[in-house]
Each structure stands twice: as structure tokens, then as C-alpha cells.
Coordinates of C-alpha atoms in Angstrom, one line a residue:
Chain N
M1 CA 69.7 78.4 104.5
A2 CA 69.4 80.2 107.7
H3 CA 68.5 83.7 106.5
H4 CA 66.7 83.2 103.2
S5 CA 64.0 85.5 104.5
H6 CA 66.4 88.4 104.2
H7 CA 67.4 87.6 100.7
D8 CA 64.1 86.7 99.1
A9 CA 65.0 89.0 96.2
G10 CA 67.8 86.6 95.3
A11 CA 70.6 87.2 92.7
A12 CA 68.3 87.7 89.8
A13 CA 66.8 90.8 91.2
L14 CA 70.2 92.4 92.1
E15 CA 70.7 95.4 90.0
D16 CA 74.4 95.5 89.2
R17 CA 75.8 98.9 88.4
A18 CA 78.3 98.7 85.5
Y19 CA 81.8 99.7 86.7
V20 CA 83.2 102.9 85.5
V21 CA 86.7 103.9 86.5
P22 CA 86.4 106.9 88.8
K23 CA 88.1 110.0 87.6
S24 CA 90.2 110.2 90.8
V25 CA 91.6 106.8 90.2
Q26 CA 92.5 107.6 86.7
N27 CA 94.2 110.8 87.7
L28 CA 96.1 109.1 90.5
A29 CA 97.3 106.5 88.0
L30 CA 98.4 109.0 85.5
A31 CA 100.2 111.1 88.2
L32 CA 102.0 108.0 89.4
I33 CA 103.1 107.1 85.9
A34 CA 104.4 110.7 85.5
V35 CA 106.3 110.4 88.8
G36 CA 107.5 107.0 87.6
V37 CA 108.8 108.2 84.3
A38 CA 110.6 111.1 86.0
G39 CA 112.1 108.9 88.7
L40 CA 113.2 106.1 86.3
G41 CA 114.5 108.7 83.8
F42 CA 116.5 110.2 86.6
A43 CA 117.9 106.8 87.5
F44 CA 118.9 105.9 84.0
A45 CA 120.4 109.3 83.4
G46 CA 122.6 108.6 86.5
E47 CA 123.5 104.9 86.7
A48 CA 121.9 102.3 84.5
W49 CA 122.2 99.6 87.2
R50 CA 120.0 101.6 89.5
G51 CA 117.4 102.1 86.8
W52 CA 117.3 98.4 86.0
S53 CA 117.2 97.5 89.7
N54 CA 114.0 99.6 90.1
V55 CA 112.5 98.2 86.9
L56 CA 113.1 94.7 88.3
I57 CA 111.7 95.6 91.7
G58 CA 108.6 97.3 90.3
G59 CA 108.1 94.8 87.5
Y60 CA 108.5 91.8 89.7
Y61 CA 106.2 93.3 92.4
F62 CA 103.3 93.8 90.1
T63 CA 103.9 90.7 88.1
G64 CA 103.6 89.0 91.5
I65 CA 100.3 90.7 92.3
A66 CA 98.9 89.4 89.0
L67 CA 100.4 86.0 89.7
G68 CA 99.0 85.9 93.3
A69 CA 95.6 86.7 91.8
S70 CA 96.0 83.9 89.3
F71 CA 96.7 81.6 92.3
I72 CA 93.5 82.9 94.1
F73 CA 91.5 82.4 90.9
A74 CA 92.8 78.9 90.2
V75 CA 92.6 77.6 93.8
F76 CA 89.1 79.0 94.5
S77 CA 87.9 77.6 91.2
M78 CA 89.4 74.3 91.9
V79 CA 88.0 73.8 95.3
N80 CA 84.6 75.1 94.4
A81 CA 84.8 78.0 96.8
G82 CA 81.5 79.9 97.2
W83 CA 82.1 83.1 99.1
W84 CA 84.6 84.7 96.7
V85 CA 82.2 84.9 93.7
V86 CA 81.1 88.4 94.6
I87 CA 84.8 89.6 94.4
K88 CA 85.7 87.4 91.5
R89 CA 85.8 90.1 88.9
P90 CA 88.6 92.2 90.6
V91 CA 90.6 89.0 90.9
E92 CA 90.2 88.3 87.2
A93 CA 91.1 91.9 86.3
F94 CA 94.3 91.6 88.4
T95 CA 95.5 88.8 86.1
T96 CA 95.2 91.0 83.0
F97 CA 98.3 92.9 84.2
L98 CA 100.6 90.1 83.2
P99 CA 101.5 91.5 79.7
V100 CA 103.0 94.6 81.3
G101 CA 105.2 92.3 83.4
L102 CA 106.3 90.5 80.1
V103 CA 107.3 93.8 78.6
A104 CA 109.3 94.7 81.7
F105 CA 111.2 91.5 81.8
L106 CA 111.8 91.5 78.0
A107 CA 113.3 94.9 78.5
I108 CA 115.5 93.7 81.3
G109 CA 116.5 90.6 79.3
L110 CA 117.4 92.5 76.2
L111 CA 119.0 95.7 77.7
G112 CA 119.6 95.4 81.4
L113 CA 121.1 92.0 82.2
H114 CA 124.7 93.2 82.3
D115 CA 123.8 95.8 84.9
L116 CA 122.1 93.4 87.2
Y117 CA 123.4 89.8 86.8
E118 CA 127.1 89.0 87.1
W119 CA 126.6 85.7 85.3
S120 CA 125.7 87.7 82.2
V121 CA 129.2 89.3 82.1
P122 CA 131.6 87.1 80.2
E123 CA 134.7 88.6 81.8
I124 CA 133.5 87.6 85.2
V125 CA 132.3 84.1 84.2
Q126 CA 135.7 83.6 82.6
H127 CA 137.4 83.6 86.0
D128 CA 134.6 81.9 87.9
M129 CA 134.5 78.2 87.8
L130 CA 131.1 78.0 89.6
L131 CA 129.5 80.4 87.1
Q132 CA 130.9 78.4 84.2
R133 CA 129.3 75.3 85.7
K134 CA 126.0 77.2 86.1
A135 CA 126.1 78.6 82.5
P136 CA 123.7 76.0 81.0
L137 CA 121.0 77.5 83.2
L138 CA 122.3 81.1 83.7
N139 CA 122.9 82.4 80.2
E140 CA 121.2 85.3 78.4
A141 CA 119.4 83.4 75.7
G142 CA 118.1 80.8 78.1
W143 CA 117.0 83.5 80.5
L144 CA 115.1 85.4 77.8
M145 CA 113.5 82.2 76.5
R146 CA 112.3 81.3 79.9
V147 CA 110.7 84.7 80.4
V148 CA 108.7 84.0 77.2
I149 CA 107.8 80.5 78.5
Y150 CA 106.7 81.7 81.9
F151 CA 104.6 84.5 80.7
G152 CA 103.3 82.4 77.8
I153 CA 102.0 79.8 80.4
W154 CA 100.6 82.3 82.8
M155 CA 98.8 84.4 80.2
T156 CA 97.3 81.3 78.5
T157 CA 95.9 79.7 81.6
T158 CA 94.6 82.9 83.0
Y159 CA 93.1 83.9 79.7
L160 CA 91.3 80.6 79.5
M161 CA 90.0 80.8 83.1
R162 CA 88.7 84.3 82.5
R163 CA 87.0 83.2 79.3
H164 CA 85.2 80.3 81.1
S165 CA 84.1 82.7 83.8
R166 CA 82.9 85.4 81.3
A167 CA 81.0 82.7 79.3
Q168 CA 78.6 82.4 82.2
D169 CA 77.6 86.1 82.0
N170 CA 74.8 85.6 79.5
G171 CA 73.2 82.5 81.0
P172 CA 73.9 79.6 83.3
V173 CA 76.5 77.2 81.8
D174 CA 77.6 75.1 84.7
E175 CA 80.1 73.1 82.5
R176 CA 82.2 76.3 82.4
T177 CA 82.6 76.1 86.2
K178 CA 83.7 72.5 85.9
S179 CA 86.1 73.5 83.1
N180 CA 87.7 76.0 85.6
V181 CA 88.0 73.2 88.2
R182 CA 90.2 71.3 85.8
L183 CA 92.0 74.4 84.4
G184 CA 92.6 75.7 87.9
A185 CA 94.3 72.4 88.8
I186 CA 96.5 72.5 85.7
H187 CA 97.4 76.1 86.4
L188 CA 98.4 75.4 90.0
V189 CA 100.8 72.7 88.9
L190 CA 102.4 74.9 86.3
F191 CA 102.3 77.9 88.7
A192 CA 104.3 76.0 91.3
L193 CA 107.0 75.2 88.8
T194 CA 107.1 78.5 87.0
V195 CA 107.0 80.6 90.1
T196 CA 109.9 78.6 91.5
F197 CA 112.0 78.8 88.4
S198 CA 111.2 82.4 87.6
G199 CA 112.1 83.3 91.2
L200 CA 115.5 81.6 90.7
D201 CA 116.0 83.3 87.4
W202 CA 115.0 86.8 88.4
M203 CA 115.7 87.1 92.1
S204 CA 118.0 84.3 93.3
S205 CA 120.4 84.6 90.4
L206 CA 121.2 88.2 91.4
E207 CA 123.6 86.4 93.8
P208 CA 124.5 83.4 91.6
H209 CA 126.8 81.7 94.1
W210 CA 124.1 81.6 96.7
F211 CA 121.3 79.0 96.8
S212 CA 118.3 78.2 99.0
T213 CA 115.8 75.4 98.6
M214 CA 113.2 77.6 100.4
F215 CA 113.4 80.3 97.8
G216 CA 110.6 79.2 95.4
V217 CA 108.0 78.9 98.2
Y218 CA 109.2 82.2 99.7
Q219 CA 108.5 83.9 96.3
F220 CA 105.1 82.3 96.1
I221 CA 103.9 83.2 99.6
G222 CA 105.1 86.7 99.2
M223 CA 103.1 87.3 96.1
F224 CA 100.0 85.5 97.4
V225 CA 99.8 87.6 100.5
A226 CA 100.5 90.8 98.6
A227 CA 97.8 90.0 96.0
T228 CA 95.3 89.4 98.8
A229 CA 96.2 92.7 100.3
W230 CA 95.8 94.5 97.0
L231 CA 92.5 92.7 96.4
T232 CA 91.3 93.8 99.9
L233 CA 92.2 97.4 99.1
F234 CA 90.4 97.2 95.7
V235 CA 87.3 95.7 97.3
L236 CA 87.2 98.3 100.1
G237 CA 87.8 101.1 97.6
M238 CA 85.1 99.9 95.2
K239 CA 82.7 99.5 98.0
K240 CA 83.4 103.0 99.1
A241 CA 82.7 104.2 95.6
G242 CA 79.3 102.6 95.8
Y243 CA 80.0 99.3 93.9
L244 CA 79.7 95.8 95.2
P245 CA 76.6 96.4 97.4
Y246 CA 76.4 92.7 98.1
V247 CA 79.8 92.5 99.7
N248 CA 79.7 92.8 103.5
E249 CA 81.7 92.2 106.6
N250 CA 81.5 88.5 106.2
H251 CA 83.5 88.7 103.0
Y252 CA 85.9 91.2 104.6
H253 CA 86.3 88.6 107.4
D254 CA 87.5 86.0 104.9
L255 CA 89.9 88.4 103.2
G256 CA 91.3 89.3 106.7
K257 CA 91.6 85.6 107.5
M258 CA 93.6 85.0 104.3
M259 CA 96.0 87.9 105.0
F260 CA 96.3 86.8 108.7
G261 CA 96.9 83.1 107.9
F262 CA 99.2 83.5 105.0
A263 CA 101.2 86.4 106.5
T264 CA 101.9 83.8 109.3
F265 CA 102.8 81.3 106.6
W266 CA 105.2 83.9 105.2
A267 CA 106.9 84.1 108.6
Y268 CA 107.1 80.4 108.8
I269 CA 108.9 80.2 105.5
W270 CA 111.1 83.2 106.4
V271 CA 112.2 81.5 109.6
S272 CA 112.7 78.2 107.8
Q273 CA 115.0 79.8 105.3
Y274 CA 116.9 81.9 107.7
M275 CA 117.2 79.5 110.6
L276 CA 118.6 76.6 108.6
I277 CA 121.2 78.8 106.9
W278 CA 122.1 80.4 110.2
Y279 CA 122.4 77.0 111.9
S280 CA 124.6 75.2 109.4
N281 CA 126.7 78.4 109.0
I282 CA 128.3 77.6 105.7
P283 CA 129.8 80.7 104.1
E284 CA 128.4 80.1 100.6
E285 CA 124.9 80.0 102.1
T286 CA 125.3 82.7 104.8
S287 CA 126.6 85.3 102.2
Y288 CA 123.0 86.3 101.4
Y289 CA 122.2 87.2 105.0
F290 CA 125.7 88.6 105.7
N291 CA 125.2 91.2 103.0
R292 CA 121.8 92.1 104.5
Q293 CA 123.1 92.4 108.1
H294 CA 125.8 94.9 107.4
H295 CA 126.3 98.4 106.0
G296 CA 122.9 99.7 107.3
W297 CA 120.9 97.0 105.6
E298 CA 120.4 95.4 109.0
Y299 CA 117.7 97.9 109.9
I300 CA 115.7 97.1 106.7
W301 CA 116.3 93.5 107.3
A302 CA 114.9 93.8 110.8
L303 CA 111.9 95.9 109.7
N304 CA 111.0 93.3 107.0
P305 CA 109.4 90.6 109.3
I306 CA 107.7 93.4 111.4
V307 CA 105.8 94.7 108.4
R308 CA 105.2 91.4 106.8
W309 CA 104.1 89.5 109.8
V310 CA 104.3 91.0 113.4
A311 CA 102.1 94.1 112.7
P312 CA 99.5 92.4 110.4
F313 CA 99.4 89.4 112.8
L314 CA 98.6 91.5 115.9
I315 CA 96.2 93.8 114.0
L316 CA 94.2 91.0 112.4
L317 CA 94.1 88.7 115.4
P318 CA 90.8 89.9 116.9
R319 CA 87.7 88.9 115.0
G320 CA 86.2 92.4 115.0
N321 CA 89.3 93.9 113.3
K322 CA 88.9 91.6 110.3
R323 CA 85.4 92.8 109.9
N324 CA 86.2 96.5 110.2
P325 CA 87.0 98.1 106.8
K326 CA 89.3 100.8 108.3
I327 CA 91.4 98.4 110.3
L328 CA 91.4 95.9 107.5
A329 CA 92.7 98.5 105.1
L330 CA 95.4 99.4 107.5
A331 CA 96.6 95.8 107.7
A332 CA 96.4 95.5 103.9
G333 CA 98.3 98.7 103.5
I334 CA 101.1 97.5 105.7
L335 CA 101.3 94.2 103.8
V336 CA 101.3 96.1 100.4
F337 CA 104.3 98.1 101.7
G338 CA 105.9 95.1 103.3
H339 CA 106.0 93.2 100.0
W340 CA 107.7 96.1 98.4
L341 CA 110.3 96.2 101.2
D342 CA 110.8 92.5 100.9
I343 CA 111.6 92.6 97.2
Y344 CA 113.7 95.8 97.6
L345 CA 115.7 93.9 100.2
Q346 CA 116.1 90.9 97.9
V347 CA 117.3 93.0 94.9
M348 CA 119.1 96.2 96.1
P349 CA 121.8 94.7 98.3
A350 CA 122.7 92.3 95.5
T351 CA 122.7 94.8 92.6
S352 CA 124.4 97.6 94.5
H353 CA 127.1 95.1 95.7
F354 CA 127.5 94.0 92.1
A355 CA 127.6 97.6 90.9
A356 CA 130.1 98.6 93.5
H357 CA 132.5 95.8 92.6
H358 CA 132.1 95.7 88.8
H359 CA 130.8 99.0 87.7
G360 CA 132.7 101.2 90.1
A361 CA 129.6 102.6 91.7
D362 CA 130.2 104.3 95.0
V363 CA 127.5 102.7 97.1
H364 CA 127.6 101.3 100.6
G365 CA 124.3 100.4 102.3
P366 CA 120.7 101.2 101.5
L367 CA 119.7 103.6 98.8
F368 CA 116.4 105.3 98.7
G369 CA 115.7 108.2 96.5
L370 CA 113.6 109.5 93.6
Q371 CA 114.8 106.5 91.6
E372 CA 113.2 104.0 94.0
V373 CA 110.0 106.1 94.3
G374 CA 109.9 106.2 90.5
G375 CA 110.3 102.5 89.9
L376 CA 107.5 101.7 92.3
A377 CA 105.3 104.6 91.1
F378 CA 105.6 103.7 87.5
F379 CA 104.4 100.2 87.8
A380 CA 101.8 101.1 90.5
G381 CA 100.4 103.7 88.1
L382 CA 100.2 101.2 85.2
F383 CA 98.5 98.7 87.6
L384 CA 95.9 101.3 88.6
L385 CA 95.4 102.4 85.0
I386 CA 95.0 98.9 83.5
V387 CA 93.3 96.8 86.1
P388 CA 90.3 99.2 86.7
K389 CA 90.0 99.7 82.9
M390 CA 89.8 95.9 82.4
M391 CA 87.1 95.8 85.1
E392 CA 84.9 98.0 83.0
R393 CA 84.7 95.3 80.4
A394 CA 82.9 92.7 82.5
P395 CA 79.8 92.9 84.7
L396 CA 80.9 93.2 88.3
L397 CA 78.4 90.6 89.4
A398 CA 79.0 87.1 88.0
K399 CA 75.2 86.7 87.8
H400 CA 75.0 83.1 86.6
D401 CA 77.8 81.6 88.6
P402 CA 76.4 78.6 90.3
Y403 CA 78.0 79.6 93.6
L404 CA 76.6 83.1 93.6
E405 CA 73.7 82.3 96.0
E406 CA 76.2 80.9 98.4
A407 CA 78.4 84.0 98.2
L408 CA 75.4 86.3 98.7
H409 CA 74.3 84.4 101.8
H410 CA 77.9 84.1 103.2
D411 CA 77.6 84.4 107.0
Q412 CA 80.1 83.7 109.7
Chain L
M1 CA 59.0 62.7 109.9
A2 CA 57.2 62.1 113.2
S3 CA 58.9 59.5 115.3
A4 CA 57.1 56.2 115.5
H5 CA 58.9 55.1 118.6
A6 CA 58.0 57.0 121.7
A7 CA 61.2 57.8 123.5
P8 CA 61.1 57.1 127.3
A9 CA 61.8 60.8 127.8
S10 CA 60.9 61.4 131.4
E11 CA 63.3 58.6 132.4
A12 CA 66.3 60.6 131.1
T13 CA 67.0 62.4 134.3
N14 CA 70.3 64.1 135.2
G15 CA 69.0 66.3 137.9
N16 CA 65.8 67.5 139.4
K17 CA 65.2 70.7 137.4
P18 CA 62.5 70.2 134.8
F19 CA 62.8 71.7 131.3
L20 CA 60.1 71.9 128.7
V21 CA 61.6 70.4 125.5
A22 CA 60.2 70.4 122.0
L23 CA 61.6 68.1 119.4
F24 CA 61.6 69.1 115.7
G25 CA 62.2 67.0 112.6
D26 CA 64.4 69.5 110.8
E27 CA 66.7 72.5 111.4
H28 CA 64.5 75.1 109.7
A29 CA 61.6 74.4 112.0
L30 CA 64.0 74.6 115.0
I31 CA 65.4 78.0 113.9
E32 CA 62.0 79.4 113.3
A33 CA 60.6 78.1 116.6
T34 CA 63.6 79.5 118.4
S35 CA 63.3 82.9 116.8
A36 CA 59.6 83.0 117.6
A37 CA 60.3 81.9 121.2
R38 CA 62.9 84.6 121.6
T39 CA 60.8 87.4 120.1
G40 CA 57.8 86.2 122.1
G41 CA 59.8 86.5 125.3
L42 CA 59.9 82.8 126.2
P43 CA 63.0 81.9 128.2
I44 CA 65.2 79.7 126.0
H45 CA 67.5 77.4 128.0
D46 CA 69.4 75.9 125.1
C47 CA 69.1 74.1 121.8
Y48 CA 70.4 70.6 121.0
T49 CA 71.1 69.4 117.5
P50 CA 72.8 66.4 115.9
Y51 CA 75.2 68.8 114.0
P52 CA 76.1 72.5 114.1
V53 CA 73.2 74.4 112.6
H54 CA 74.0 77.5 110.7
G55 CA 72.2 80.6 112.0
L56 CA 71.0 79.0 115.2
D57 CA 73.3 81.3 117.3
A58 CA 71.6 84.4 115.9
A59 CA 68.1 82.8 116.4
M60 CA 68.9 82.1 120.0
G61 CA 70.5 85.6 120.5
L62 CA 73.7 84.1 121.7
K63 CA 76.6 86.4 122.4
R64 CA 80.1 85.6 121.1
S65 CA 81.9 82.8 122.9
W66 CA 84.6 83.8 125.4
L67 CA 86.6 80.8 124.3
P68 CA 88.9 82.8 121.8
Y69 CA 90.1 85.0 124.7
I70 CA 90.9 82.0 126.8
A71 CA 92.7 80.5 123.8
F72 CA 94.8 83.7 123.5
C73 CA 95.7 83.4 127.1
Y74 CA 96.8 79.7 126.6
G75 CA 98.8 80.7 123.6
T76 CA 100.6 83.5 125.6
F77 CA 101.2 81.0 128.4
G78 CA 102.7 78.5 125.9
L79 CA 105.0 81.1 124.4
L80 CA 106.2 82.2 127.9
L81 CA 106.7 78.6 128.8
A82 CA 108.8 78.0 125.7
I83 CA 110.9 81.1 126.4
S84 CA 111.5 80.3 130.0
L85 CA 112.2 76.7 129.3
Q86 CA 114.9 77.4 126.8
V87 CA 116.4 80.5 128.4
H88 CA 116.6 78.6 131.7
T89 CA 118.1 75.3 130.3
Q90 CA 120.4 77.1 127.9
Y91 CA 121.5 80.0 129.9
V92 CA 120.8 80.0 133.6
D93 CA 123.7 78.3 135.4
F94 CA 124.2 80.9 138.1
V95 CA 121.1 80.3 140.3
P96 CA 122.0 77.8 143.1
L97 CA 119.7 74.7 143.2
W98 CA 118.0 75.8 140.0
K99 CA 120.7 75.5 137.4
G100 CA 120.1 74.9 133.7
W101 CA 122.5 73.1 131.6
P102 CA 124.0 75.4 129.0
I103 CA 125.7 73.5 126.2
I104 CA 127.6 74.9 123.3
I105 CA 125.9 73.6 120.1
G106 CA 127.4 74.2 116.7
G107 CA 129.6 77.0 118.2
K108 CA 126.6 79.2 118.8
P109 CA 126.2 81.5 121.8
F110 CA 124.0 80.2 124.6
L111 CA 121.2 82.6 123.9
S112 CA 120.7 81.9 120.2
W113 CA 117.1 82.9 119.5
P114 CA 116.8 81.5 116.0
A115 CA 117.2 78.0 117.4
F116 CA 114.5 78.7 119.9
V117 CA 111.9 79.7 117.3
P118 CA 110.6 76.2 116.4
V119 CA 110.0 75.5 120.1
F120 CA 108.3 78.9 120.6
F121 CA 106.0 78.0 117.8
E122 CA 105.3 74.4 118.8
L123 CA 104.6 75.1 122.5
T124 CA 102.4 78.0 121.7
V125 CA 100.3 75.9 119.3
L126 CA 100.4 72.9 121.6
C127 CA 99.1 74.8 124.6
T128 CA 96.5 76.7 122.7
G129 CA 95.1 73.7 121.0
H130 CA 95.0 71.2 123.8
L131 CA 94.1 73.5 126.7
T132 CA 91.3 75.2 124.6
V133 CA 89.7 71.9 123.7
L134 CA 90.1 70.6 127.2
T135 CA 88.4 73.8 128.6
Y136 CA 85.6 73.4 126.2
L137 CA 85.0 69.8 127.0
I138 CA 85.0 70.4 130.7
Y139 CA 82.8 73.4 130.5
R140 CA 80.3 71.5 128.4
R141 CA 80.7 68.4 130.5
L142 CA 81.7 66.3 127.4
L143 CA 84.7 64.5 128.9
P144 CA 84.3 60.8 129.2
G145 CA 82.7 59.9 132.5
M146 CA 81.2 63.4 133.1
K147 CA 77.4 63.5 133.5
P148 CA 75.8 66.0 131.1
K149 CA 73.7 68.8 132.4
I150 CA 70.7 67.5 130.5
S151 CA 70.2 64.7 128.1
V152 CA 67.5 65.0 125.5
P153 CA 66.6 61.8 123.6
G154 CA 67.2 61.8 119.8
V155 CA 69.4 64.9 119.5
T156 CA 72.5 62.8 118.6
D157 CA 70.4 61.1 116.0
D158 CA 67.8 62.9 114.0
K159 CA 66.0 65.3 116.4
F160 CA 66.4 69.1 116.9
A161 CA 65.5 70.2 120.4
L162 CA 64.5 73.5 121.8
A163 CA 64.5 73.5 125.7
L164 CA 62.7 76.2 127.6
D165 CA 63.3 77.0 131.3
P166 CA 59.9 76.8 133.2
A167 CA 61.6 78.4 136.3
A168 CA 62.7 81.6 134.4
V169 CA 60.9 84.8 134.1
G170 CA 58.4 85.1 131.2
F171 CA 57.6 81.4 131.0
D172 CA 54.1 80.5 130.1
E173 CA 53.3 76.9 129.4
G174 CA 50.2 77.5 127.4
R175 CA 52.0 79.9 125.0
A176 CA 55.0 77.7 124.8
R177 CA 53.0 74.6 123.8
A178 CA 51.0 76.6 121.3
L179 CA 54.3 77.9 119.8
F180 CA 55.7 74.4 119.5
A181 CA 52.5 73.2 117.8
D182 CA 52.6 76.1 115.4
H183 CA 56.1 75.3 114.3
G184 CA 55.4 71.6 113.8
A185 CA 57.1 70.1 116.9
V186 CA 57.0 66.3 116.5
E187 CA 57.1 65.8 120.3
V188 CA 56.9 67.9 123.4
L189 CA 58.2 66.5 126.7
T190 CA 59.6 67.4 130.1
V191 CA 63.2 66.5 130.7
E192 CA 64.9 66.6 134.2
G193 CA 68.3 68.2 134.1
R194 CA 70.5 70.6 136.1

């Protein structure tokens, strides 16, 4: 290696400070949860559909962050990536958030379906031949069962991957790295299928007459980019609090490249979905965009690609910006917001349209109030409460990971 | 390690400017010799290696390449080319002698930007990729038929070369040869180049 003279101390001598959740983070999390309870309470006290819409938005957003992290975990394990070992523990901690997502979706499945999904209302299905034909897939029992299957798969594979990783903390067991190569590959196959089908169940079926073959990959890339952005914010924040002394601008650079590259992939998928539907101009396909290009939604629809691609692309294009913590945090923050806006734009036009037509709600166009702030704050608070707490349980430095040396010497 | 076959070094001439070249058997020796030469104030002309050597840029004290900025310009050019190509052919039919050929396709308006996006993307990528590689190859004289500035024997095989410029300020042949020997140069020779 080129610079071993600088790192003669090596991994063994690195004194790793055990992670303790900073009081400020805990207070922020609790404050967010309080705002969330108030906002969601306000929503449910008013109109149930709006409460459930925001549970869906917040629950899906942070389930997606955990899932995106599981993808990072699996793919980097599978390809024997080196550089990421120093930020592996936050990635692992992200995946422990999945049970919260399970609770959110079970709650929606048991209590909120009728307020969100028109296929769950028998009186509507009765007069709708297409929904009758889709009933074998779109029915309440099946929907709930699949929630359990999806989360069962995700929680099992991520638990096993975390266990293999943690088994190396007490001494070198390289077989565990090999186990995660295999497990990562298995997870990725299951991930591709489950993310596609859960996306259809939870998001696409909000408008059950509409369909898009790009939808699954659109869900995947959204959560992957957002998980990378959250990971970047966590790493930068932990670094600022004095942890992760071995993480430097070379690691930032890679996080920046991931956000840059995959934000662009998001744009590619976005255009691929939009352009083909726009081009063929078939009413049952264009309805999705039609609803989002009228009644004030068009501004949010136009803002979406700007925050999810244009701004991050231009910010992250120069090399120096990817290595600058402040600029990197700005780009990550924009993407974190952009992913929320993206999901909001997938859910709200559909559920408010449904509410206006079947629940007599008086809504035309975008809604943003305490209810929306509450839904986001509630799940963000839980995320900031649980993930750092889970990070306390493991040493931040995976000391005996065979790729640690490579990560410590990462240079580009 | 040391080469058994003596390369006919002095015959490899591409010009009439002499360079003092040390050949090393491995990359670590090259990096350390290069760092030492740099800290010792000896004028480094260039290094030649069979493959990209990690850390050599830093050892040589190289600045960042200007190639990414050129690549950005090529990308911008490609995008503008794609915009003007499509806007002209699909819209401009009012400029005498320079008419496009607007055609109604699928009932869409002439200026339908979503249909233009794939071409925006493709021409941007095409121009960036090809022109950047071409620029690099020309600048480094690597196109077929171009005569390289200097050709050091063995560096496309198993040798790692450090070339010093005897004409530059700070050169001292005695010190240079001592430094080469200290770092285990397998061969020291003079190569004519440009």
C-alpha cells in the first residue's frame, strides 16, 4: 500500500470510543415524537383518511430508509467492498428500524385500509369490473398477509447479516464474511421481489386502475438514494460528535458519489416512467400524471425532479464538493427532503382524490398542515430514537473485519 | 529481480533531449525513490509504470488533472448539440435556406421536450466520453501512429521508471545516481526524448 508509513499503528491500536447517544439527539427525537403525536392526533380527530395517509407516508418513508440500508448492507457484503467497513455499524443500525415499519403497516392493514384504498371498499368493487378482476391480489386478507411476509423476509435476512457481522467483534472469523456474501446475494434477490410487490401493494394500489412496469424499480431507487443520504447525515453528525475518527474525506467522497450516481439513476427511472406514459397517451395510464398536473399539484410535481436530481446533481458534480462535509450535508439534506416530497406526491393526490369522491371530503389540490408535519415528525422521531440506541449495542469499529485495513487506507 | 537482459536503452531515441532514467523492480521502490527525489529537490520529469500505481500522484506532487473540466465542457457541448439538433429539425421551418422538417408524431406538439430527453442524454454522454478519451490520447500521444515523447524500455512489461530532467534547475547527477542506488534501482540509463 502506498501510505502504510502513515498508518503503522494499524487497526489493532485504534482505540474505539463506545457510542453513547448524545443527549441532544435523544431530546430532538422525543420532541419530534411529541410533535408527531400531536399532529397525527389532530389529523385523526379531523378526518381519518388524512391521518392514515400520513401514517402511510411516514411509515413507508422510514421503512424505505431501513430497506435501502439493507440493500447497501447486502450489496457491499456480496461484492466484498472494502471502504465501507468503517461506516458499517450505522448501516446495520438502520436495518433495525424495520419492526416499526411492520407495526405501522399492520395498523394500516387492520384499521386504515378503507380510508386509503378503494379496492378495500366492497360497495365500490361491486360496481367496478376491473377491481373485481384484481380482487385475487387486492383484498384485505391478502394485503395483510403480504405485509407479514415482506417484513418477515426483511427482518430475517437483515438479522442474520447483522449476526454474522457482530460475530466478528471478538476475534477474526473470516467465514462470517463469506456467509454474508451468500446471504447478501439471497437478500438481494428477495429484496428485488419484495420491494416491487410491496410497492405495488402499498403505493401503486392507491390508484388501482393505474399500472406502470417501472414502478418497482422506481420504489427501489428512491429508497436507496434516501438511505444513502440519511447514512451520510449520520456519519457527518457522528464525526462532528467526535466518533468515527478513522472516517475521512475519502469516505465522504464515496458517499457523495453514491448519492450523485444514484440520484441520476432516479432521474433516469423517473423519465423512463413518465416519457413512455406521456408518449403512448393511453387514458388509463396517463391518469396518474393527469391527477398530479392539475389542481395545484403541478408545482409539487415540477419541484420533485429538482430536489431529487437537478440540485443534488449540480451540487455534487465537482470533486471537491463531495469531499466537503458542509456541502455534502446540504446535498444529503435536499435528497432527504426530496424523498419525502416524492412519497407525498405518490400518496396524497391519490388518497385526497379518493376521500373527495367517496368520503365527501372537501379537498382540491395540495394539503400541507400540522397533519403532514406530524406524520413525518412521528416516524423521524422514532427513527432518531431507535437507530442511535441500537448503535450503542455494538462497537462502532468492526475491528476484525478482514476488509478493515483496506477501509482505513482508503484513498482516492 | 534484476534484469538479466541488458536493454538497448540508448537506442530508444524519440528526440534529442536526454533524460536520466532509473528502472525499479517494484512499485514500492519507485514510490519511495520518487518521494525522496521530490523532497531532495531533484527535478522529476515523469514516471512510467506497467499499470496505474496507487499513491504515485502524491509522491510526484502532481496537481489534479484538468481533464474533468474539459469533460464538463464536452458534456455541455453535447447537450447543446442535442437541443439545437432537435429544436431545429422539429421546429424551425421559418428560416429560409436552413429549414428543419417539423413532423407531427403521435399527435404531439412540435416542441415536445419529453421526447427529446433520450437524445439529450445520449449525445451528452457520447460527446463527453469520446471527446475526453480522444483528448487524453492526443495529449499523451497515444493514438496509433503517434510518436511518444519518450520511450523507456521495460515499462510496459515489468519495470517501474523514474525519469529526471538533467536540463532543469536543481539537477545533480551525482546526487541522483546515489539516490537511485539507495532505493535499489536495477538499472540507470540515459534515454533521449522530447
